Coordinates of C-alpha atoms and ligand atoms in Angstrom, one line a residue:
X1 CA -4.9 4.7 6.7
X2 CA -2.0 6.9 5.3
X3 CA -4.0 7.8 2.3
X4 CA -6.7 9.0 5.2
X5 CA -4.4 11.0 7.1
X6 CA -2.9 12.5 4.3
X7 CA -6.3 13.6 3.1
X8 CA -7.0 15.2 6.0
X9 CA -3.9 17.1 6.1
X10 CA -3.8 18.5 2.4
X11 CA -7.6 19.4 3.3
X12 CA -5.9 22.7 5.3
X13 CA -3.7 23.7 2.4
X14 CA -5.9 22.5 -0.5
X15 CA -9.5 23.7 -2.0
X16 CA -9.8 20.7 -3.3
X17 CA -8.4 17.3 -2.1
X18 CA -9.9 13.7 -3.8
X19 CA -8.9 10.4 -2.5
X20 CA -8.3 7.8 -4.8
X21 CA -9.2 4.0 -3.3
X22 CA -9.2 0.7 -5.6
X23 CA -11.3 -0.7 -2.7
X24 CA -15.5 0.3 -2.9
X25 CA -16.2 2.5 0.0
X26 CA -17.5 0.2 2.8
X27 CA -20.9 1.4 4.6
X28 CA -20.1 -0.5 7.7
X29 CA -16.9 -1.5 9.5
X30 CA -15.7 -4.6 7.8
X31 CA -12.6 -6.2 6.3
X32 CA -11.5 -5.0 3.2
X33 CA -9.5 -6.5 0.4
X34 CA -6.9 -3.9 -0.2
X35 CA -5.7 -4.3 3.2
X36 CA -5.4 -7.8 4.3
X37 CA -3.5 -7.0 7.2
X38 CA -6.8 -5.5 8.6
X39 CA -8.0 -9.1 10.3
X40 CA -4.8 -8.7 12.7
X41 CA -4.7 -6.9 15.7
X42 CA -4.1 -3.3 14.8
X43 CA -2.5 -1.7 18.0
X44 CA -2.8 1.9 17.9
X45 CA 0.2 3.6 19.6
X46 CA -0.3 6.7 21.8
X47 CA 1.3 8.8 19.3
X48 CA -1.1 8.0 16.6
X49 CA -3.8 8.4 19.1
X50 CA -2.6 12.0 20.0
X51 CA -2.2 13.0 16.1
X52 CA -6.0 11.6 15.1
X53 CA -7.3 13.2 17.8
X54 CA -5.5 16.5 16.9
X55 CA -6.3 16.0 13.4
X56 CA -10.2 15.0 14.3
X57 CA -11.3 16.7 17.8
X58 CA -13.8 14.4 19.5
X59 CA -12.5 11.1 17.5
X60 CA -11.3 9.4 20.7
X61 CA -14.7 10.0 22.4
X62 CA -16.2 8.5 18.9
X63 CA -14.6 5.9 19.2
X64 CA -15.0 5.0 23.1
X65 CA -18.5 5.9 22.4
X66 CA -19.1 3.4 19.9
X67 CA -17.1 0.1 21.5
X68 CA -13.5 0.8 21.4
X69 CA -11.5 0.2 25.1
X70 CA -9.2 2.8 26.6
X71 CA -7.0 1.9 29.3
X72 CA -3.5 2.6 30.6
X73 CA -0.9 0.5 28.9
X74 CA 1.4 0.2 32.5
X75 CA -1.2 -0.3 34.8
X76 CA -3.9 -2.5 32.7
X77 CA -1.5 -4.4 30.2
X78 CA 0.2 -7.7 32.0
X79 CA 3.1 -8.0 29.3
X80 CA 5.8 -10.7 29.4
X81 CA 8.6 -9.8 27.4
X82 CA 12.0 -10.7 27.2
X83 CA 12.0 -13.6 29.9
X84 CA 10.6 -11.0 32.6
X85 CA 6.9 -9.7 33.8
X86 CA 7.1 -5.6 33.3
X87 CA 6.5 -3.7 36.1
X88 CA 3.1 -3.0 36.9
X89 CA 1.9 0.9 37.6
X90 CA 0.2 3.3 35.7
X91 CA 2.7 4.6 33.2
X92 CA 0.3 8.0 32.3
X93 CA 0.6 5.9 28.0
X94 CA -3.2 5.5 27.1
X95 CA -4.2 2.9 24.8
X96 CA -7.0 3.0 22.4
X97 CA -8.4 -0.5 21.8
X98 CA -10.1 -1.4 18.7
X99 CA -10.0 -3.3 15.3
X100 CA -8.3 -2.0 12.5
X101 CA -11.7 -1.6 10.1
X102 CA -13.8 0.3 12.8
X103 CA -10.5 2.4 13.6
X104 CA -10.6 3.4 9.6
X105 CA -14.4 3.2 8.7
X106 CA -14.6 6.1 12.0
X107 CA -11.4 8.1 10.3
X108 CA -13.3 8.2 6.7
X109 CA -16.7 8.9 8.2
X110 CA -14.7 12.6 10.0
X111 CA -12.8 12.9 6.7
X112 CA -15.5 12.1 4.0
X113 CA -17.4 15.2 6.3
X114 CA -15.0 17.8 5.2
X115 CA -16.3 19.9 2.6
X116 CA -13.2 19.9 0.2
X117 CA -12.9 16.3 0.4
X118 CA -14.0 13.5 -2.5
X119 CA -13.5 9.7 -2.9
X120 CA -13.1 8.2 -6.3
X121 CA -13.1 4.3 -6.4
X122 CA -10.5 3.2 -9.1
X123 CA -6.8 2.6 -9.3
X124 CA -4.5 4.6 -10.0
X125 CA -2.3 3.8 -12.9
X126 CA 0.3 6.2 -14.4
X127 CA 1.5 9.3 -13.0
X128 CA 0.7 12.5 -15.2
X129 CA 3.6 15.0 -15.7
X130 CA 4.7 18.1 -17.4
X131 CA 6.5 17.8 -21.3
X132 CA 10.4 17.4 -19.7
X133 CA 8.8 15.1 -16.7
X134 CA 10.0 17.2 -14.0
X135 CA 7.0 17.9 -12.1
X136 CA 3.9 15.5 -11.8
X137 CA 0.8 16.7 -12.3
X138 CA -2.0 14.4 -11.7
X139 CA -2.6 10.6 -11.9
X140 CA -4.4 8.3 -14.2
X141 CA -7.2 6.6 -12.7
X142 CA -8.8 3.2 -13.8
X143 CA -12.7 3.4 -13.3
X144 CA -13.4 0.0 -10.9
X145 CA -17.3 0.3 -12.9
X146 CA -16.3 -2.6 -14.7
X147 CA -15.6 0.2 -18.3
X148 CA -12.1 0.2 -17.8
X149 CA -12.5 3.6 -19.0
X150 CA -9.9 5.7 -17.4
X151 CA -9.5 9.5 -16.3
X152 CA -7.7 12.2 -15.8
X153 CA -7.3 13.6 -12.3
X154 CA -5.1 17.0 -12.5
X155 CA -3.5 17.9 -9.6
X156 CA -0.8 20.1 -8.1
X157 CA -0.1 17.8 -5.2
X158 CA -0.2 13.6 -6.0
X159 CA 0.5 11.6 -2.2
X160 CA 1.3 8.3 -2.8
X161 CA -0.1 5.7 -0.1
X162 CA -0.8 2.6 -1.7
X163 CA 1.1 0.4 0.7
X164 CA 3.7 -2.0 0.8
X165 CA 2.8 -2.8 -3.2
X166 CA 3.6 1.1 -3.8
X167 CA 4.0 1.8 -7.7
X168 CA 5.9 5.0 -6.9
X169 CA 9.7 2.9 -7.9
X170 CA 8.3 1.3 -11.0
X171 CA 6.9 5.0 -12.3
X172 CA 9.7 6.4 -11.7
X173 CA 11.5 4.1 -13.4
X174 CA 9.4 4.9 -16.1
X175 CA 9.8 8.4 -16.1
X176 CA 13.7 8.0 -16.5
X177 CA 14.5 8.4 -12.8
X178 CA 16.8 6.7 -10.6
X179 CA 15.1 4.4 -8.0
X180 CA 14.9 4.8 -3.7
X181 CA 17.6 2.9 -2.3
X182 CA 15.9 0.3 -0.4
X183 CA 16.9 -1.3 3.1
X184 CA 14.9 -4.6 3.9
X185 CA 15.2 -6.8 7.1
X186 CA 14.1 -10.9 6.7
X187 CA 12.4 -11.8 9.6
X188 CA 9.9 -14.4 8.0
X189 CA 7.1 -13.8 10.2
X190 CA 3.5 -15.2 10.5
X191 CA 0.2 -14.0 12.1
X192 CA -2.7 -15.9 12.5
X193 CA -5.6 -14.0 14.2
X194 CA -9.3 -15.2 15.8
X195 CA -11.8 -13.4 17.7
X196 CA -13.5 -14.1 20.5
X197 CA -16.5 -13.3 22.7
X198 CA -14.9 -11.4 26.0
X199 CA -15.5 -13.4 29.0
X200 CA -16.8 -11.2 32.1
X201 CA -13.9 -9.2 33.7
X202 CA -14.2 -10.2 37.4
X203 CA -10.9 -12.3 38.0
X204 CA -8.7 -11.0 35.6
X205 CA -6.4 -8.4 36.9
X206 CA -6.0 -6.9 32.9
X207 CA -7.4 -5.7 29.6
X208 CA -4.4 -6.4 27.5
X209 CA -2.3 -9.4 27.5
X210 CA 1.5 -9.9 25.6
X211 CA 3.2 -12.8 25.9
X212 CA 6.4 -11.5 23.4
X213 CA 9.5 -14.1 22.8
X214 CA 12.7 -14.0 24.1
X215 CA 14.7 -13.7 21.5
X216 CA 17.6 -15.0 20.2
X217 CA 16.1 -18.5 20.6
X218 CA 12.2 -17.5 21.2
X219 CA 10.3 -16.8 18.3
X220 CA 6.4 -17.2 19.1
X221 CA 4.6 -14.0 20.5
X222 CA 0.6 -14.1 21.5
X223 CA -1.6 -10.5 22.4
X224 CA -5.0 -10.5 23.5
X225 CA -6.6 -7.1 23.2
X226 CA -9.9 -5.7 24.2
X227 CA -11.9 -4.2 20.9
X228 CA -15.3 -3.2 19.7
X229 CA -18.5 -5.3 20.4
X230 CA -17.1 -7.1 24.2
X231 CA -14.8 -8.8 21.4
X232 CA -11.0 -10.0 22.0
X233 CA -8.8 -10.1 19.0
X234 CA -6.5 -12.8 20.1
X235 CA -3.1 -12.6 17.9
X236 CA -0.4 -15.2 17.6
X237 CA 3.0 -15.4 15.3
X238 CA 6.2 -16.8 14.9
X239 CA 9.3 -15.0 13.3
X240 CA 11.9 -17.0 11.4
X241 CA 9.0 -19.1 9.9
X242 CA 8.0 -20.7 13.0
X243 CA 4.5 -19.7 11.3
X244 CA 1.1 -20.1 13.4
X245 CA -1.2 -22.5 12.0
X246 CA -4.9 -22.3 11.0
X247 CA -6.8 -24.6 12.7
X248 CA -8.8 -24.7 16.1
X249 CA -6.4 -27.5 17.7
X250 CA -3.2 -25.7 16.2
X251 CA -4.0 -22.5 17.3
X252 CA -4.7 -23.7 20.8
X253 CA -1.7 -25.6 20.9
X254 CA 0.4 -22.8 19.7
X255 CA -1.1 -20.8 22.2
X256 CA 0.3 -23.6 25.0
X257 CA 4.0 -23.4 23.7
X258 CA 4.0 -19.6 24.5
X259 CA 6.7 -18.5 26.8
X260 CA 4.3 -18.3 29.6
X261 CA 0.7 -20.0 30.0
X262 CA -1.6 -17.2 30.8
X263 CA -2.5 -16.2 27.1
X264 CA -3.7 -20.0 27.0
X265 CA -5.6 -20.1 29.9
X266 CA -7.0 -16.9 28.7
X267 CA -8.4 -18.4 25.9
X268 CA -8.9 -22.2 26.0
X269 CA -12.6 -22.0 27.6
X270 CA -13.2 -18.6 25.7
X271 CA -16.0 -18.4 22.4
X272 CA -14.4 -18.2 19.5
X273 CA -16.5 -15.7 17.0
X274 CA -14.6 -15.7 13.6
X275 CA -12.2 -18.5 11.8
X276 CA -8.7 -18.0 12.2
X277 CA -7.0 -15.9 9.2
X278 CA -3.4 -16.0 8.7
X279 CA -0.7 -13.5 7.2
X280 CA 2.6 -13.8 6.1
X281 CA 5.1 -10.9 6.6
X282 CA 8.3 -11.6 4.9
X283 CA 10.4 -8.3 5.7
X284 CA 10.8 -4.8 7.0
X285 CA 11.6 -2.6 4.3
X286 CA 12.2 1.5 4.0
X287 CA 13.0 3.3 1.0
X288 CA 15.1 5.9 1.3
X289 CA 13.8 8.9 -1.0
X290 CA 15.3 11.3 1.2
X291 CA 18.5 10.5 -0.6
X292 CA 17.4 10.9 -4.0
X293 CA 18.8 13.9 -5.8
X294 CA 16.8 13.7 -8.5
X295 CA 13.0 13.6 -8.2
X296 CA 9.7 15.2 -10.2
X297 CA 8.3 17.8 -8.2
X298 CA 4.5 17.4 -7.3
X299 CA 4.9 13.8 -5.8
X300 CA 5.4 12.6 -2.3
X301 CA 5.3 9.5 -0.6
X302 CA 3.9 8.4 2.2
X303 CA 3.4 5.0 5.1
X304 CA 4.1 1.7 4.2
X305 CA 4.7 3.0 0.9
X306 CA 7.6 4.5 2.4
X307 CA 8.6 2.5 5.2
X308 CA 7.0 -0.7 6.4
X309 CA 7.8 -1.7 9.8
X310 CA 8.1 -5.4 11.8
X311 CA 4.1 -5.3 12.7
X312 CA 4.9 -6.6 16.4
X313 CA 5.7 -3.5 17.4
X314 CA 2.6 -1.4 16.3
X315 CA 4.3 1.4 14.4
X316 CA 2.5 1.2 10.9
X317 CA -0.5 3.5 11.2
X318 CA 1.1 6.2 14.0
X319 CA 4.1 6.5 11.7
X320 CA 1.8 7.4 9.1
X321 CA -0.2 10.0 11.6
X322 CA 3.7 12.0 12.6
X323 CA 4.2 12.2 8.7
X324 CA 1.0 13.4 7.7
X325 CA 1.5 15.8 10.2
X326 CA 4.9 16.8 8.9
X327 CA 3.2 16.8 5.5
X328 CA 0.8 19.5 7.6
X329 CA 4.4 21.5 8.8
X330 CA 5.7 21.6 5.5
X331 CA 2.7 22.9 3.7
X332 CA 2.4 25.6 6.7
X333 CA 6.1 26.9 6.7
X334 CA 6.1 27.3 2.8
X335 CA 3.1 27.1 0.6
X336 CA 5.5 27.0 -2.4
X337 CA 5.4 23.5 -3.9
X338 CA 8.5 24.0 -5.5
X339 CA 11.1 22.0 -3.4
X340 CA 8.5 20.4 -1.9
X341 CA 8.9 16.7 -1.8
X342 CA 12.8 16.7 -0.6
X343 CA 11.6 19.3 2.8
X344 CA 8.9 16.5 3.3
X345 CA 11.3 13.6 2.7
X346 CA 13.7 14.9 4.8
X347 CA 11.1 15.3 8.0
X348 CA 9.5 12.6 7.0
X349 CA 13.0 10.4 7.7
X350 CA 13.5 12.0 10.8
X351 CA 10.4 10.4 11.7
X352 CA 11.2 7.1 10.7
X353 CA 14.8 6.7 11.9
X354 CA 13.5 6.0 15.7
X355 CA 10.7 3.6 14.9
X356 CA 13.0 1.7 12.5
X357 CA 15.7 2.0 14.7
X358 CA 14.0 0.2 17.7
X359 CA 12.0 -2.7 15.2
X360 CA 15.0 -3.2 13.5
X361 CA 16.9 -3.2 16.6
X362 CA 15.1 -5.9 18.2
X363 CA 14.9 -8.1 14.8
X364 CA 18.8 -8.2 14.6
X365 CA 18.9 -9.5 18.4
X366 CA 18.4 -13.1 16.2
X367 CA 21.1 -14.3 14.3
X368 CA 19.0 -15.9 11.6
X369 CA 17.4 -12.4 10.6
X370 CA 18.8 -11.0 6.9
X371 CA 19.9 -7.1 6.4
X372 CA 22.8 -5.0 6.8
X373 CA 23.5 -4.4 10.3
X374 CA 24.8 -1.0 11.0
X375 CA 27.5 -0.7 13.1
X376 CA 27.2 -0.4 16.9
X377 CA 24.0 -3.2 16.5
X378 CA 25.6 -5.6 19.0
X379 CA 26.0 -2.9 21.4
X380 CA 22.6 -1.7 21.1
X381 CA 21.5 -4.9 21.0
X382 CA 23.2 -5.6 24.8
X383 CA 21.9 -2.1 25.7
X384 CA 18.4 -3.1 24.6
X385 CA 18.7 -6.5 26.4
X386 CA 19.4 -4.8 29.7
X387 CA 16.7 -2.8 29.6
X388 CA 13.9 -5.0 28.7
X389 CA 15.2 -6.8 31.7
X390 CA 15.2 -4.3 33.9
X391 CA 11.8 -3.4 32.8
X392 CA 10.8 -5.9 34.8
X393 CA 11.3 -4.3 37.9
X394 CA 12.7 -1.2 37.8
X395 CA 9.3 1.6 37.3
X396 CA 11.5 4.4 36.2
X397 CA 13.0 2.2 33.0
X398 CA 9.3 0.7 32.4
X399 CA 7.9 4.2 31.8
X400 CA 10.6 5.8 29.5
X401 CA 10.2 2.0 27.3
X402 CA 6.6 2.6 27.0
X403 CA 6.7 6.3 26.0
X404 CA 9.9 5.6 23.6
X405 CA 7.5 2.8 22.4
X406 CA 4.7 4.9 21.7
X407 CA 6.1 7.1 19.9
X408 CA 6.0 10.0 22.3
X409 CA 9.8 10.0 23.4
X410 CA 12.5 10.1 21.3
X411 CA 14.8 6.4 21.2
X412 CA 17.6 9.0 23.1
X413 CA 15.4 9.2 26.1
X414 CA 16.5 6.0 26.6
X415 CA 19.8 7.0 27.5
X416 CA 18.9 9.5 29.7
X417 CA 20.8 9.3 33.4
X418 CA 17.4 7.2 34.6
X419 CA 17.7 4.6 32.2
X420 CA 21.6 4.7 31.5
X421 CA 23.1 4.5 35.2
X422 CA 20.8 1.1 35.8
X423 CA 21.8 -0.4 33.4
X424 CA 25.3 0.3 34.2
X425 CA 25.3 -0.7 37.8
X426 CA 23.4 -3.6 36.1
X427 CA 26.4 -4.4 33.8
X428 CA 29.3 -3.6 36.5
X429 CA 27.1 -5.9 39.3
X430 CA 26.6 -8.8 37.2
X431 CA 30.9 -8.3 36.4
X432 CA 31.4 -8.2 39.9
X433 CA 29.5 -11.1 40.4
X434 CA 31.2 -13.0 37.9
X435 CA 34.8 -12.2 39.2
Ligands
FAD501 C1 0.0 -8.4 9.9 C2 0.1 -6.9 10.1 C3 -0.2 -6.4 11.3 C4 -0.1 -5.0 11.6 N1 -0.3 -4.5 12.8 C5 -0.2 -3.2 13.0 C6 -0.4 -2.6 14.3 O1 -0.6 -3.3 15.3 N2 -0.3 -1.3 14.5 C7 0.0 -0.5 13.4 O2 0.0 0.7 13.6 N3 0.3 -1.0 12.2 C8 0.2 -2.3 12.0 N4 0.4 -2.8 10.7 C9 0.9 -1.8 9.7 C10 -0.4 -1.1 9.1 O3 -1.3 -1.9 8.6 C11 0.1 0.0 8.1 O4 1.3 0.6 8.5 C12 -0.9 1.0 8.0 O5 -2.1 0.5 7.4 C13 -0.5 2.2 7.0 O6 -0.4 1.6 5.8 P1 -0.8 2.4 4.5 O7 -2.0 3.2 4.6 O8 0.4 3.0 4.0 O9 -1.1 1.1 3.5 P2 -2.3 0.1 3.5 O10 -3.0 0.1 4.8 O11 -1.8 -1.1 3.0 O12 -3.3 0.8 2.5 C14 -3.0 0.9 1.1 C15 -4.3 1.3 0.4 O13 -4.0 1.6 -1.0 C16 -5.0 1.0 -1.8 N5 -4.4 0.9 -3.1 C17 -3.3 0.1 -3.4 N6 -2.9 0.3 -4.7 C18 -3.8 1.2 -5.2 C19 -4.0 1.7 -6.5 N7 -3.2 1.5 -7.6 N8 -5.0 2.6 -6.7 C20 -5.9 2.9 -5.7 N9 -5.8 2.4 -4.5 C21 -4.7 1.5 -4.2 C22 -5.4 -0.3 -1.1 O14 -6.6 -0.7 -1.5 C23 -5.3 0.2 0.4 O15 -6.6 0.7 0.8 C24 0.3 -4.1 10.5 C25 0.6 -4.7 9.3 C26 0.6 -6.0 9.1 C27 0.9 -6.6 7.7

């Protein structure tokens, strides 16, 4: 999905712009090896919703068109979370409801229609650079035709977007540079994922349905969401290696031990329309190469090659969106590639310090979780508490959540006066109460 996105945005700057995929390009919607996470509910944030659309006028319609389910995310999402209901109301945060493959397959159909645009199926294996190895120039590429022949690609631009197994360290490494300094957060979680045939509406007062744990001593977290074909992807995991299992009566039964039973009931009588995959998902992990001093010009980095986030809190793909529209900025403000890679690095980290901020945030809320804690984490972590629990009731705090959730509002806005003097008088009553 980053390697899409980037695409599109080097397509402005570029005459020529050729995306390099190890996967064969699918003719339909369908799971794909090089991205096993693609089974698992895929929650596109509002942010990322806003940037495709921007980058690809008409997708959202596309995509509504074709199967996917929009809906308010405070109104027409019944979410449990943290031990408390969250208010009900519409919030103004639309969600666009669909799988991960059709969300991709619809993104490479609008790309693979821009004229300056080719796919090459093959993997890329070395970078190419200049005699003293200061500024890439291209990238290797093994054919996947079964030859192993391998070519050439000359370019004055490489993005690298192949995922959390990014290469980007290792050729570096090669080339005689230092590495990114790398932050990772063990959180040990598991998904396992089935779909289902969507029962008729009538009865149910919602099209989305979370049922998150409480941490420190929750772990397990269900979502039902709406996506293409009347489906329901229904997604359970456990963090700390309270893994889901794989089978029907396990699956059902890990459903029941949710913090509340309505994900269950949800389900139990529903038709089950795929088997039950499972993923593990070890740890967080960003690398910084915003702090590198030294690094080949040419290159840049991008997505979960960068930064790859707890997946419980939907960052992944809009993250990848807000960067490749930085990488869009950039390119606009100076078309002088010299430099290039530290003025995206630097925007792009901007980017990532909120989203990280608020997954890693709520990961350190349990003891057991592995990672330097920066200072002030138990404070947040109280702050963070407070609010989750006075999402419950309090509208004003619900809203400024979702859109600092979504990726529309910075983390700050939730220390603006409406958020901050709740959770004070919270704080002072529950003192009061206790002296
Ligand atoms: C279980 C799970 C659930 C998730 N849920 C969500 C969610 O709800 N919402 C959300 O926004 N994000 C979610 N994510 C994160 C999301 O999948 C990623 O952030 C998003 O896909 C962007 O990743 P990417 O494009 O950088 O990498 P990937 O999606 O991993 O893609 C990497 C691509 O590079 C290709 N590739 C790799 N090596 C090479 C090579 N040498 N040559 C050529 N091609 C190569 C692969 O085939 C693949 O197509 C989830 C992740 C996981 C693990």
């Amino acid at each position: 999905m980053a390697g899409l996105l980037a695409a599109r945005a080097l397509a402005e700057h570029f005459s020529r712009v050729t995306v390099v995929e190890r996967d064969p390009p699918p003719a339909a919607p369908g799971h794909r090896k090089g991205v096993p996470q693609d089974q698992h509910i895929h929650v596109l944030l509002s942010s990322g919703a806003l940037t495709l659309e921007r980058f690809f006028p008409g997708l959202t319609a596309e995509l509504v068109a074709a199967g996917a389910e929009t809906f308010d995310c405070g109104s027409d999402a019944r979410w449990f979370h943290h031990g408390v209901w969250k208010v009900r109301q519409h919030a103004g945060v639309p969600l666009l409801a669909q799988s991960r493959p059709f969300l991709e397959w619809h993104v490479r159909r609008r790309l693979a229609a821009l004229p300056n645009v080719v796919f090459v199926a093959g993997d890329a294996t070395e970078l190419l650079t200049d005699a003293d190895r200061r500024r890439v120039q291209g990238v290797r590429v093994r054919r996947r035709d079964g030859s192993a022949a391998e070519d050439d690609l000359v370019a004055d631009l490489v993005v690298e977007t192949a995922g959390r197994g990014s290469h980007v360290p290792k050729w570096l490494d090669e080339l005689g540079y230092p590495k990114p300094s790398e932050e990772t957060v063990v959180i040990d979680l598991g998904y396992a994922t089935r779909v289902y045939r969507r029962p008729p509406q009538s009865g149910r007062d919602w099209r989305m349905l979370l049922v998150y744990a409480k941490a420190p001593h929750g772990t397990r977290t269900g979502i039902v969401s709406p996506i293409e074909g009347d489906s329901w992807i229904v997604t359970l995991s456990g963090c700390h290696k309270d893994y889901p299992p794989d089978d029907d009566a396990g699956f059902l039964e890990f459903a029941r031990s949710l913090e509340r039973p309505d994900l269950y009931d949800a389900i139990k009588d529903a038709a089950p329309t795929s088997p039950i995959t499972t993923i593990r998902f070890p740890a967080q992990r960003r690398r910084h190469y915003e702090d590198m001093r030294q690094f080949p010009d040419g290159l840049a980095v991008m997505g979960d090659a960068m930064c790859s986030f707890n997946p419980l809190y939907g960052q992944g793909m809009s993250v990848a969106a807000l960067e490749a529209a930085a990488l869009t900025d950039c390119l606009r403000e100076r078309g002088d590639l010299t430099g290039f890679p530290r003025r995206f690095f630097r925007r792009a980290a901007r980017i990532i310090d909120g989203p990280w901020l608020l997954a890693t945030g709520a990961d350190f809320l349990y003891p057991g979780t592995v990672g330097r804690r920066p200072a002030g984490t138990g404070v947040l972590g109280w702050y963070n508490v407070n609010v989750l629990e006075l999402s419950g009731h309090d509208a004003r705090v619900q809203t400024t959540f979702l859109e600092v959730m979504h990726l529309t509002r910075s983390p700050f806005a939730l220390f603006s006066p409406g958020v901050l003097l709740p959770v004070l008088k919270r704080a002072l009553g529950s003192r009061v109460r206790r002296v």
